[in-house]
Coordinates of C-alpha atoms in Angstrom, one line a residue:
M158 CA 121.3 111.7 81.9
K159 CA 125.1 112.5 81.6
L160 CA 127.4 111.0 84.2
A161 CA 128.6 114.3 85.8
K162 CA 124.8 115.0 86.3
L163 CA 124.0 111.4 87.7
L164 CA 126.7 112.2 90.1
A165 CA 125.6 115.3 91.5
S166 CA 121.9 113.6 91.8
V167 CA 123.2 110.6 93.7
A168 CA 125.5 112.9 95.9
T169 CA 122.4 114.9 97.2
L170 CA 120.4 112.0 98.1
S171 CA 119.2 111.7 101.6
F172 CA 119.0 108.0 102.1
V173 CA 115.6 105.9 102.7
T174 CA 114.6 106.9 106.1
T175 CA 116.0 108.7 109.1
S176 CA 116.7 105.6 110.8
V177 CA 118.5 104.2 108.0
A178 CA 120.5 107.3 107.7
A179 CA 121.1 107.9 111.1
A180 CA 122.6 104.3 111.5
A181 CA 124.5 104.0 108.1
E182 CA 127.7 101.9 108.6
P183 CA 130.6 103.6 110.1
A184 CA 133.2 105.7 108.2
P185 CA 135.9 108.4 109.3
A186 CA 133.1 111.2 108.3
P187 CA 129.8 111.0 106.8
A188 CA 131.2 112.8 103.6
A189 CA 133.6 110.2 102.8
A190 CA 131.0 107.4 103.1
A191 CA 129.0 109.4 100.9
I192 CA 131.6 110.3 98.2
D193 CA 132.4 106.5 98.2
K194 CA 128.9 105.3 97.6
T195 CA 128.5 108.0 95.1
R196 CA 131.3 106.7 93.3
L197 CA 130.2 103.1 93.5
K198 CA 127.0 103.9 91.8
A199 CA 128.7 106.0 89.1
D200 CA 130.7 103.1 88.1
A201 CA 127.7 100.9 88.2
V202 CA 126.3 103.2 85.5
V203 CA 129.3 103.0 83.6
A204 CA 129.1 99.2 83.5
V205 CA 125.4 99.2 82.4
D206 CA 126.0 101.4 79.8
A207 CA 128.8 99.3 78.8
Q208 CA 126.3 96.5 78.3
A209 CA 124.1 98.4 76.1
K210 CA 124.8 96.2 73.1
L211 CA 124.3 93.0 75.2
V212 CA 120.8 94.2 76.7
Q213 CA 119.7 94.8 73.1
Q214 CA 120.8 91.2 72.1
M215 CA 119.2 89.6 75.1
V216 CA 115.7 91.8 74.8
D217 CA 115.7 91.0 71.1
S218 CA 116.5 87.3 71.5
V219 CA 114.2 86.6 74.0
F220 CA 111.3 88.1 71.9
S221 CA 112.4 86.0 69.2
F222 CA 111.8 82.7 71.1
A223 CA 108.1 83.6 72.4
E224 CA 107.9 81.0 74.8
P225 CA 104.8 80.5 77.0
G226 CA 104.9 79.3 80.5
F227 CA 106.6 76.0 81.4
Q228 CA 108.1 75.7 78.0
E229 CA 111.0 78.4 78.2
F230 CA 113.6 76.0 77.0
Q231 CA 115.3 78.3 74.3
T232 CA 115.2 81.1 77.0
M233 CA 116.5 79.2 79.7
E234 CA 119.5 77.9 77.6
Y235 CA 120.5 81.4 76.2
L236 CA 120.3 83.3 79.4
T237 CA 121.7 81.0 81.5
G238 CA 124.7 80.3 79.0
I239 CA 125.4 84.3 79.2
L240 CA 125.5 84.2 82.9
A241 CA 127.7 81.2 83.1
K242 CA 130.2 82.9 80.8
N243 CA 130.2 85.8 83.2
G244 CA 131.3 83.7 86.3
F245 CA 127.9 82.6 87.7
T246 CA 126.9 79.2 89.0
I247 CA 123.9 77.8 87.1
T248 CA 121.2 75.1 88.7
K249 CA 118.6 74.0 86.4
G250 CA 115.3 72.3 87.1
V251 CA 114.7 73.9 90.2
A252 CA 111.3 73.2 92.6
G253 CA 110.4 70.5 89.8
I254 CA 110.3 72.9 87.1
P255 CA 112.5 71.9 84.0
T256 CA 112.6 75.4 82.9
A257 CA 113.2 77.3 86.0
W258 CA 116.8 78.1 87.3
T259 CA 119.0 80.0 89.5
A260 CA 122.2 81.7 88.5
T261 CA 124.6 82.2 92.0
W262 CA 127.6 84.3 92.5
G263 CA 129.6 85.8 95.5
S264 CA 130.5 84.8 99.0
G265 CA 129.9 86.2 102.3
G266 CA 127.8 89.0 103.1
P267 CA 124.1 89.9 102.3
L268 CA 122.5 87.4 99.6
I269 CA 120.3 90.0 97.4
A270 CA 118.1 88.1 94.6
L271 CA 117.1 89.5 91.3
G272 CA 114.2 88.0 89.5
S273 CA 111.8 88.9 86.3
D274 CA 109.1 86.8 84.3
V275 CA 110.1 85.1 80.9
D276 CA 107.1 83.5 79.6
C277 CA 104.9 85.1 76.8
L278 CA 101.2 85.0 75.9
L279 CA 99.3 82.3 73.5
G280 CA 98.3 83.8 70.4
T281 CA 100.0 87.1 70.6
S282 CA 102.7 86.5 67.8
Q283 CA 103.4 89.9 66.7
T284 CA 106.0 91.4 64.0
P285 CA 107.9 94.2 66.1
G286 CA 108.5 97.6 65.1
V287 CA 105.4 97.8 62.6
P288 CA 102.3 100.3 63.5
Y289 CA 99.7 97.6 63.1
L290 CA 98.7 94.1 63.9
K291 CA 100.6 91.5 62.0
P292 CA 101.9 88.1 63.3
L293 CA 105.0 86.6 62.8
V294 CA 103.4 83.1 62.8
D295 CA 99.6 82.7 62.7
G296 CA 98.3 81.7 65.9
A297 CA 101.9 81.3 67.5
P298 CA 102.6 82.7 71.1
G299 CA 104.4 86.2 71.6
H300 CA 105.4 88.6 74.0
G301 CA 102.2 90.4 74.6
E302 CA 103.2 91.9 77.8
G303 CA 106.8 92.4 77.6
H304 CA 108.4 89.5 79.6
N305 CA 111.2 89.5 77.1
S306 CA 112.9 92.7 78.8
G307 CA 113.0 91.7 82.3
M308 CA 115.8 89.2 82.6
P309 CA 118.1 90.9 80.3
L310 CA 117.7 94.0 82.7
Q311 CA 118.3 91.9 85.7
I312 CA 121.5 90.2 84.0
A313 CA 123.2 93.3 83.1
A314 CA 122.5 94.7 86.3
A315 CA 124.1 91.8 88.0
I316 CA 127.4 91.7 86.0
A317 CA 127.8 95.5 86.7
V318 CA 127.2 95.0 90.4
K319 CA 129.3 92.1 89.9
Q320 CA 132.4 94.1 88.5
I321 CA 131.9 96.9 91.2
M322 CA 132.0 94.3 94.0
Q323 CA 135.2 92.5 92.9
K324 CA 136.9 95.6 92.2
N325 CA 136.2 97.3 95.5
G326 CA 136.4 94.1 97.8
I327 CA 132.7 94.2 98.8
K328 CA 131.5 91.0 100.0
G329 CA 128.1 89.6 99.2
R330 CA 125.9 87.2 97.0
L331 CA 123.7 87.7 94.1
M332 CA 121.3 84.9 93.0
L333 CA 119.0 85.6 89.6
W334 CA 116.2 83.4 89.1
P335 CA 113.3 83.5 86.3
G336 CA 109.6 84.1 86.6
V337 CA 108.3 81.0 84.9
A338 CA 105.0 80.7 83.9
E339 CA 103.9 83.9 85.3
E340 CA 100.9 84.2 83.2
L341 CA 99.6 81.0 84.6
L342 CA 100.6 82.3 88.0
A343 CA 101.8 78.6 88.4
T344 CA 105.5 78.6 89.9
K345 CA 106.4 81.4 92.2
A346 CA 104.6 79.8 95.3
Y347 CA 106.4 76.4 94.4
Y348 CA 109.6 78.6 94.9
V349 CA 108.6 79.4 98.2
R350 CA 107.3 76.1 99.1
D351 CA 110.5 74.3 98.0
G352 CA 112.8 76.9 100.1
L353 CA 114.0 78.8 96.7
F354 CA 114.5 81.9 98.7
K355 CA 115.9 80.3 102.1
G356 CA 118.6 82.5 103.5
V357 CA 117.6 85.5 100.8
D358 CA 117.9 88.8 102.5
A359 CA 116.0 90.8 100.0
N360 CA 114.6 90.5 96.5
I361 CA 114.2 93.1 93.6
F362 CA 111.8 92.0 91.0
T363 CA 111.1 94.2 87.7
H364 CA 108.2 94.3 85.6
V365 CA 108.1 96.3 82.3
S366 CA 105.8 99.2 81.7
S367 CA 105.4 102.2 80.2
D368 CA 106.6 104.5 83.4
F369 CA 109.5 104.5 85.9
A370 CA 108.5 104.0 89.3
T371 CA 108.0 101.5 92.3
G372 CA 105.8 101.3 95.0
W373 CA 105.4 99.8 98.8
G374 CA 102.5 98.6 101.1
A375 CA 99.6 96.3 99.9
G376 CA 99.4 96.7 96.0
G377 CA 96.0 96.6 93.8
S378 CA 96.5 92.9 92.8
N379 CA 94.3 90.5 93.8
A380 CA 95.1 86.9 95.4
L381 CA 94.5 83.9 92.7
V382 CA 93.7 80.2 92.9
S383 CA 93.9 78.4 89.4
V384 CA 91.8 75.4 89.6
E385 CA 90.9 72.9 86.9
Y386 CA 87.7 70.7 88.0
T387 CA 87.2 67.4 85.8
F388 CA 83.7 65.8 86.0
H389 CA 83.6 61.8 85.5
G390 CA 80.5 60.1 84.0
R391 CA 79.7 57.3 81.7
T392 CA 79.3 57.1 77.9
A393 CA 76.2 55.9 75.9
H394 CA 75.1 56.4 72.4
A395 CA 73.9 59.9 72.4
A396 CA 70.7 59.2 70.3
G397 CA 70.3 55.2 70.7
D398 CA 70.2 54.9 74.6
P399 CA 71.1 58.3 76.1
W400 CA 69.4 57.4 79.3
D401 CA 72.3 54.9 80.1
G402 CA 74.6 57.5 79.7
R403 CA 75.8 60.5 82.4
S404 CA 77.1 63.3 80.7
A405 CA 80.4 65.0 82.3
L406 CA 79.9 68.0 79.9
D407 CA 76.1 68.5 81.7
G408 CA 78.5 68.5 85.4
V409 CA 80.6 71.5 83.6
E410 CA 77.7 73.3 82.4
I411 CA 75.6 73.2 85.3
M412 CA 78.6 74.7 87.3
D413 CA 79.2 77.3 85.2
N414 CA 75.5 78.1 85.0
A415 CA 75.5 78.2 88.9
W416 CA 78.6 79.9 89.1
N417 CA 77.5 82.8 86.8
M418 CA 74.5 82.8 88.9
R419 CA 76.0 83.3 92.0
R420 CA 77.9 86.2 91.0
E421 CA 75.4 88.5 91.7
H422 CA 75.8 87.4 95.6
L423 CA 79.6 87.5 95.9
P424 CA 81.8 90.6 97.2
I425 CA 82.3 93.1 94.3
S426 CA 85.8 92.8 94.8
Q427 CA 86.2 89.2 93.1
R428 CA 87.2 88.4 89.8
S429 CA 86.3 84.8 88.1
H430 CA 86.4 83.5 84.7
Y431 CA 86.8 79.9 83.1
V432 CA 87.4 78.2 80.1
I433 CA 85.9 74.7 79.2
T434 CA 89.4 72.8 78.3
N435 CA 87.6 69.5 77.5
G436 CA 84.2 69.4 76.4
G437 CA 84.2 65.9 75.0
G438 CA 84.8 64.1 71.7
Q439 CA 82.0 64.0 69.6
P440 CA 78.5 64.8 69.5
N441 CA 76.9 61.5 69.2
V442 CA 78.9 60.0 72.5
V443 CA 77.7 61.0 75.8
P444 CA 81.1 62.5 76.9
D445 CA 82.4 60.4 80.1
T446 CA 85.0 63.1 81.0
A447 CA 84.9 66.9 80.7
S448 CA 86.9 69.6 82.4
V449 CA 86.7 73.5 82.9
W450 CA 89.6 75.8 84.4
Y451 CA 88.5 78.5 86.7
Y452 CA 90.4 81.5 87.8
F453 CA 89.4 82.8 91.4
R454 CA 90.6 86.3 92.7
Q455 CA 89.9 88.2 95.6
F456 CA 91.6 90.8 97.9
G457 CA 93.5 88.9 100.6
F458 CA 94.4 85.5 101.7
Q459 CA 91.0 84.2 103.5
P460 CA 88.7 86.1 100.8
V461 CA 90.4 83.8 98.0
R462 CA 90.2 80.8 100.0
D463 CA 86.6 81.5 100.5
L464 CA 85.8 81.9 97.1
F465 CA 88.0 78.5 96.0
E466 CA 85.6 76.9 98.6
T467 CA 82.4 78.3 96.7
G468 CA 83.9 77.2 93.9
N469 CA 84.4 73.6 95.2
T470 CA 80.8 73.7 96.8
I471 CA 79.2 74.7 93.5
A472 CA 81.3 71.6 91.4
E473 CA 80.3 68.9 93.9
A474 CA 76.3 70.2 93.6
A475 CA 76.8 70.1 90.1
A476 CA 78.3 66.6 90.0
K477 CA 75.2 65.5 92.2
A478 CA 72.7 67.4 89.6
S479 CA 74.0 65.5 86.7
D480 CA 74.8 62.3 88.5
T481 CA 78.6 62.6 87.8
T482 CA 81.5 62.7 90.0
V483 CA 84.0 65.8 89.9
T484 CA 87.7 65.9 90.9
H485 CA 89.8 69.0 91.1
R486 CA 93.8 70.1 91.0
I487 CA 95.4 73.3 91.5
L488 CA 97.3 74.5 88.7
G489 CA 98.5 77.8 90.3
Y490 CA 98.3 80.6 93.2
A491 CA 99.3 83.9 93.9
A492 CA 99.6 85.6 97.1
P493 CA 98.3 89.3 97.3
N494 CA 101.3 91.5 96.7
F495 CA 103.0 93.8 99.2
G496 CA 106.2 95.9 98.6
N497 CA 108.7 96.8 101.1
K498 CA 108.8 100.6 101.8
P499 CA 112.5 101.0 103.2
M500 CA 113.8 99.1 99.7
A501 CA 111.1 101.2 97.8
D502 CA 112.2 104.2 99.3
A503 CA 116.1 103.6 98.4
A504 CA 115.2 102.4 94.8
Y505 CA 113.0 105.1 94.0
A506 CA 115.8 107.5 95.0
N507 CA 117.7 105.8 92.5
I508 CA 115.1 105.9 89.9
K509 CA 115.4 109.7 90.4
A510 CA 118.9 109.9 89.9
V511 CA 118.8 107.7 86.6
G512 CA 115.8 109.5 85.4
M513 CA 114.0 108.5 82.0
P514 CA 115.6 107.4 79.3
A515 CA 116.3 110.3 76.4
W516 CA 113.9 109.4 73.6
S517 CA 114.4 110.4 70.2
A518 CA 112.3 112.0 68.0
D519 CA 112.0 108.6 66.2
D520 CA 110.8 107.1 69.3
Q521 CA 108.1 109.4 69.8
A522 CA 107.0 109.5 66.5
F523 CA 107.1 105.6 66.2
A524 CA 104.9 105.6 69.7
K525 CA 102.6 108.1 68.3
A526 CA 102.3 105.9 64.9
V527 CA 101.5 103.0 67.0
Q528 CA 98.8 104.2 69.0
T529 CA 97.1 105.6 65.7
G530 CA 97.7 102.5 64.1
V531 CA 95.9 100.2 66.7
Q532 CA 93.5 102.9 67.6
R533 CA 94.5 103.8 71.3
P534 CA 94.8 107.1 72.9
L535 CA 97.6 109.3 71.9
K536 CA 100.1 109.8 74.6
P537 CA 103.7 110.5 74.1
L538 CA 106.6 108.5 75.7
A539 CA 106.9 109.8 79.4
T540 CA 109.8 112.2 79.8
T541 CA 109.4 112.2 83.8
I542 CA 109.6 109.3 86.2
G543 CA 106.4 107.9 87.8
E544 CA 105.4 108.2 91.5
L545 CA 106.5 106.3 94.5
N546 CA 103.3 104.4 95.1
G547 CA 102.1 103.9 98.6
P548 CA 99.4 101.4 99.8
Y549 CA 96.3 100.8 97.6
E550 CA 93.4 102.0 99.6
A551 CA 89.9 101.6 99.0
K552 CA 86.6 101.2 100.9
V553 CA 85.9 98.3 98.9
P554 CA 89.2 96.7 97.3
T555 CA 88.4 96.3 93.4
G556 CA 92.0 95.1 92.2
G557 CA 91.8 93.2 89.1
G558 CA 94.7 91.3 88.1
S559 CA 97.3 89.2 89.8
D560 CA 101.1 88.7 90.0
D561 CA 102.5 85.6 91.9
I562 CA 105.5 87.9 92.8
G563 CA 103.3 88.0 96.1
D564 CA 104.3 85.0 97.3
I565 CA 108.0 86.1 97.4
M566 CA 106.9 89.3 99.0
W567 CA 105.5 87.4 101.7
T568 CA 108.8 85.4 102.1
V569 CA 111.5 87.8 101.9
P570 CA 111.5 91.8 101.7
T571 CA 110.9 92.6 98.1
I572 CA 109.9 95.5 95.6
T573 CA 108.7 95.6 92.2
I574 CA 110.6 98.3 89.8
R575 CA 108.7 99.2 86.8
Y576 CA 110.9 100.2 83.9
P577 CA 109.7 102.0 80.7
S578 CA 110.1 99.6 77.8
N579 CA 106.8 99.9 76.6
I580 CA 104.4 102.4 74.7
P581 CA 101.6 104.0 76.7
N582 CA 98.2 102.9 76.3
M583 CA 98.5 99.8 75.0
I584 CA 96.1 96.7 75.7
G585 CA 97.6 94.1 78.4
H586 CA 98.0 90.6 77.2
N587 CA 97.4 91.6 73.8
K588 CA 99.3 91.7 70.6
T589 CA 99.5 95.7 71.0
S590 CA 101.9 95.3 73.9
A591 CA 104.3 93.4 71.7
I592 CA 104.9 95.9 68.7
A593 CA 107.5 98.1 70.8
M594 CA 109.0 95.1 72.6
A595 CA 112.2 94.4 70.2
T596 CA 112.8 98.4 69.2
P597 CA 114.8 101.0 70.7
I598 CA 112.2 101.8 73.3
A599 CA 112.5 98.5 74.9
H600 CA 116.2 98.7 74.9
K601 CA 116.3 102.1 76.2
G602 CA 113.9 101.5 79.0
A603 CA 115.7 98.0 80.0
V604 CA 119.1 99.8 80.2
A605 CA 117.6 102.4 82.6
G606 CA 116.0 100.0 84.8
A607 CA 119.2 97.9 84.8
K608 CA 121.0 101.1 86.3
A609 CA 118.3 101.5 88.9
V610 CA 118.7 98.0 90.0
A611 CA 122.6 98.0 90.2
M612 CA 122.3 101.2 92.4
T613 CA 119.7 99.7 94.6
V614 CA 121.7 96.3 94.8
I615 CA 124.5 98.4 95.9
D616 CA 122.8 100.3 98.6
L617 CA 121.9 96.6 100.0
M618 CA 125.3 95.4 99.8
T619 CA 126.9 98.4 101.5
T620 CA 124.4 99.6 104.1
P621 CA 123.6 96.9 106.6
Q622 CA 120.8 99.1 108.2
L623 CA 118.7 98.9 104.9
I624 CA 118.7 95.5 105.1
A625 CA 117.5 95.4 108.9
D626 CA 115.1 98.0 108.2
A627 CA 113.5 96.1 105.5
K628 CA 113.3 93.1 107.7
A629 CA 111.8 94.9 110.5
Y630 CA 109.3 96.4 108.1
Q631 CA 108.1 93.3 107.2
Q632 CA 107.8 91.8 110.4
N633 CA 106.3 94.6 112.3
V634 CA 103.9 96.2 109.6
Q635 CA 103.4 93.7 106.5
F636 CA 103.1 90.9 109.1
K637 CA 101.1 92.5 111.7
D638 CA 97.6 91.8 110.3
Q639 CA 98.3 88.9 108.0
K640 CA 100.4 86.0 107.3
Y641 CA 101.3 83.9 104.4
D642 CA 98.6 81.5 103.9
P643 CA 98.7 79.9 100.4
V644 CA 96.1 77.3 99.1
I645 CA 98.8 75.0 97.6
S646 CA 99.7 72.1 99.9
A647 CA 102.4 70.0 99.9
T648 CA 101.2 67.4 97.3
D649 CA 100.3 70.0 94.8
T650 CA 102.8 70.0 91.9
P651 CA 103.5 72.6 89.2
A652 CA 101.5 72.3 85.9
I653 CA 104.6 71.6 83.8
W654 CA 102.8 69.8 81.0
L655 CA 100.9 73.0 80.1
N656 CA 101.6 74.8 76.8
K657 CA 103.6 71.5 75.9
E658 CA 101.3 70.5 72.8
V659 CA 101.1 73.8 71.4
M660 CA 104.8 74.5 71.3
D661 CA 105.6 70.9 69.9
R662 CA 103.3 72.1 67.2
L663 CA 104.5 75.6 66.6
R664 CA 108.1 75.6 67.5
P665 CA 109.3 74.5 63.9
K666 CA 107.6 77.5 62.2
M667 CA 108.8 79.9 65.2
A668 CA 112.1 78.7 65.2
K669 CA 112.6 80.2 61.5
Y670 CA 112.2 83.6 63.1
Y671 CA 114.8 83.3 65.9
Y672 CA 117.2 86.4 66.1
D673 CA 120.9 85.5 65.1
P674 CA 123.0 88.7 66.6
K675 CA 125.8 87.1 64.8
K676 CA 124.5 88.0 61.4
Y677 CA 122.3 91.2 62.2
P678 CA 122.6 94.3 64.7
T679 CA 119.0 94.0 65.7
Y680 CA 116.0 91.7 65.3
L681 CA 114.3 94.7 63.3
D682 CA 117.2 94.4 60.6
Q683 CA 116.9 90.7 60.4
L684 CA 113.5 91.3 59.8
G685 CA 114.1 93.7 57.1
I686 CA 111.9 96.4 59.0
K687 CA 113.2 100.0 59.2
Y688 CA 112.9 102.1 62.6
P689 CA 111.0 103.9 62.9
T690 CA 108.3 102.5 60.7
L691 CA 105.2 105.0 60.7
D692 CA 102.9 104.1 57.9
V693 CA 99.9 102.6 59.7
A694 CA 98.0 101.6 56.4
T695 CA 100.6 99.1 55.4
K696 CA 99.1 95.6 56.3

């Protein structure tokens, strides 16, 4: 959207709610205040556009690092280095997590936090920009959800807002933070427990999508408990004297079978799944140790706690049946999501003003080629923004996925802005979702999202009533029937050892594919891929 059109769009926006509009900060005349804020937002759009090249470099670089949860060291050094050069103060290792950090700037005024996830998924290595499945490194992690684009978006927005605030003498503070190990649902509850958001007035989170929208109220995501059960038995010769052994693997298998039988008698809203992480050493030795890792998901704080306790009961029963013992450790937790309505209203008005990216014919052709090549339903890149979503409503909730942004939503007023950096109808947590994530589609979507975030931060920085309304909504609506009730305790610790072995083994191979923006305009150029590549038969 051209700047003149954006100015006209922003100037016509009615703000958030009647109470916000009526109680806006004093000014000589309403028109003067509106013109001033319109100008600030227009300047923010220009400032984000000026960083389009940096956004592309950041999106491509983080894609190339492809680091899974708790191993985002290269990503951390790269992103914090950019923020430090732009005047932000960096604190690393927050909440006892080596790859977690904050970047802060400003003084006085409200404190606004900006965050997005940075981790990738195991086994989803994918060459970007080709309409078929082709790993960069066999068996390696990859950005099969698109988390490489979110923090670049937030950094561009923060730099733009910082420039606007300095130029106009606006008091306020910014805090950027990364979602580490989100795919493991393993850190944000610890951020909250350890006070990372103490004093924060509002938080804007972003997540990659193929649409451009936000929402408020209870979301469709489930609360989650991630827990590993370890059974302890006694070794023996599996053929010579098995009667002297007590198989820890028997305990795991009895638990899994018992859980699968119990599923029939659990609420239909629950989701539960597991993997055996340790099944023993070799067949002729009765295993004295075996472990199984469960995800328990349910819609609400008490229901997920009840599901977790059912798992504990079954584990104890399995231990008794196998004459073993069992212990468990929590590896992660996620609260149900709940978006803030006043903030969502403000953000959605800005999303409407920004509009969808101007997709080129090449972008649309590539999207169609990808959908064809990986056998997904055809749907063009969206040209209109998504709807403002209200609370998730169902007689019996059946939300499937989880996102630990919920823990922060129950701590400070928070919204999630979905931005259009991916192709419609890709499979989640899959190589197909990585194909577009270092292409012009990802770059344009991140720039659009950065504009909406920057404009919403300006609203929060310059409209005290908006923050007051956001806090009142959280207290009077969100907290009316539920309170934050996490399963993790003061003694639980983040599972920072996860994925270390994978990266120790694969990082040397993956490092050969790190993007070098000093030598190549884009990552596709470095890989020798012409955009748009449309031949779906090339393998």
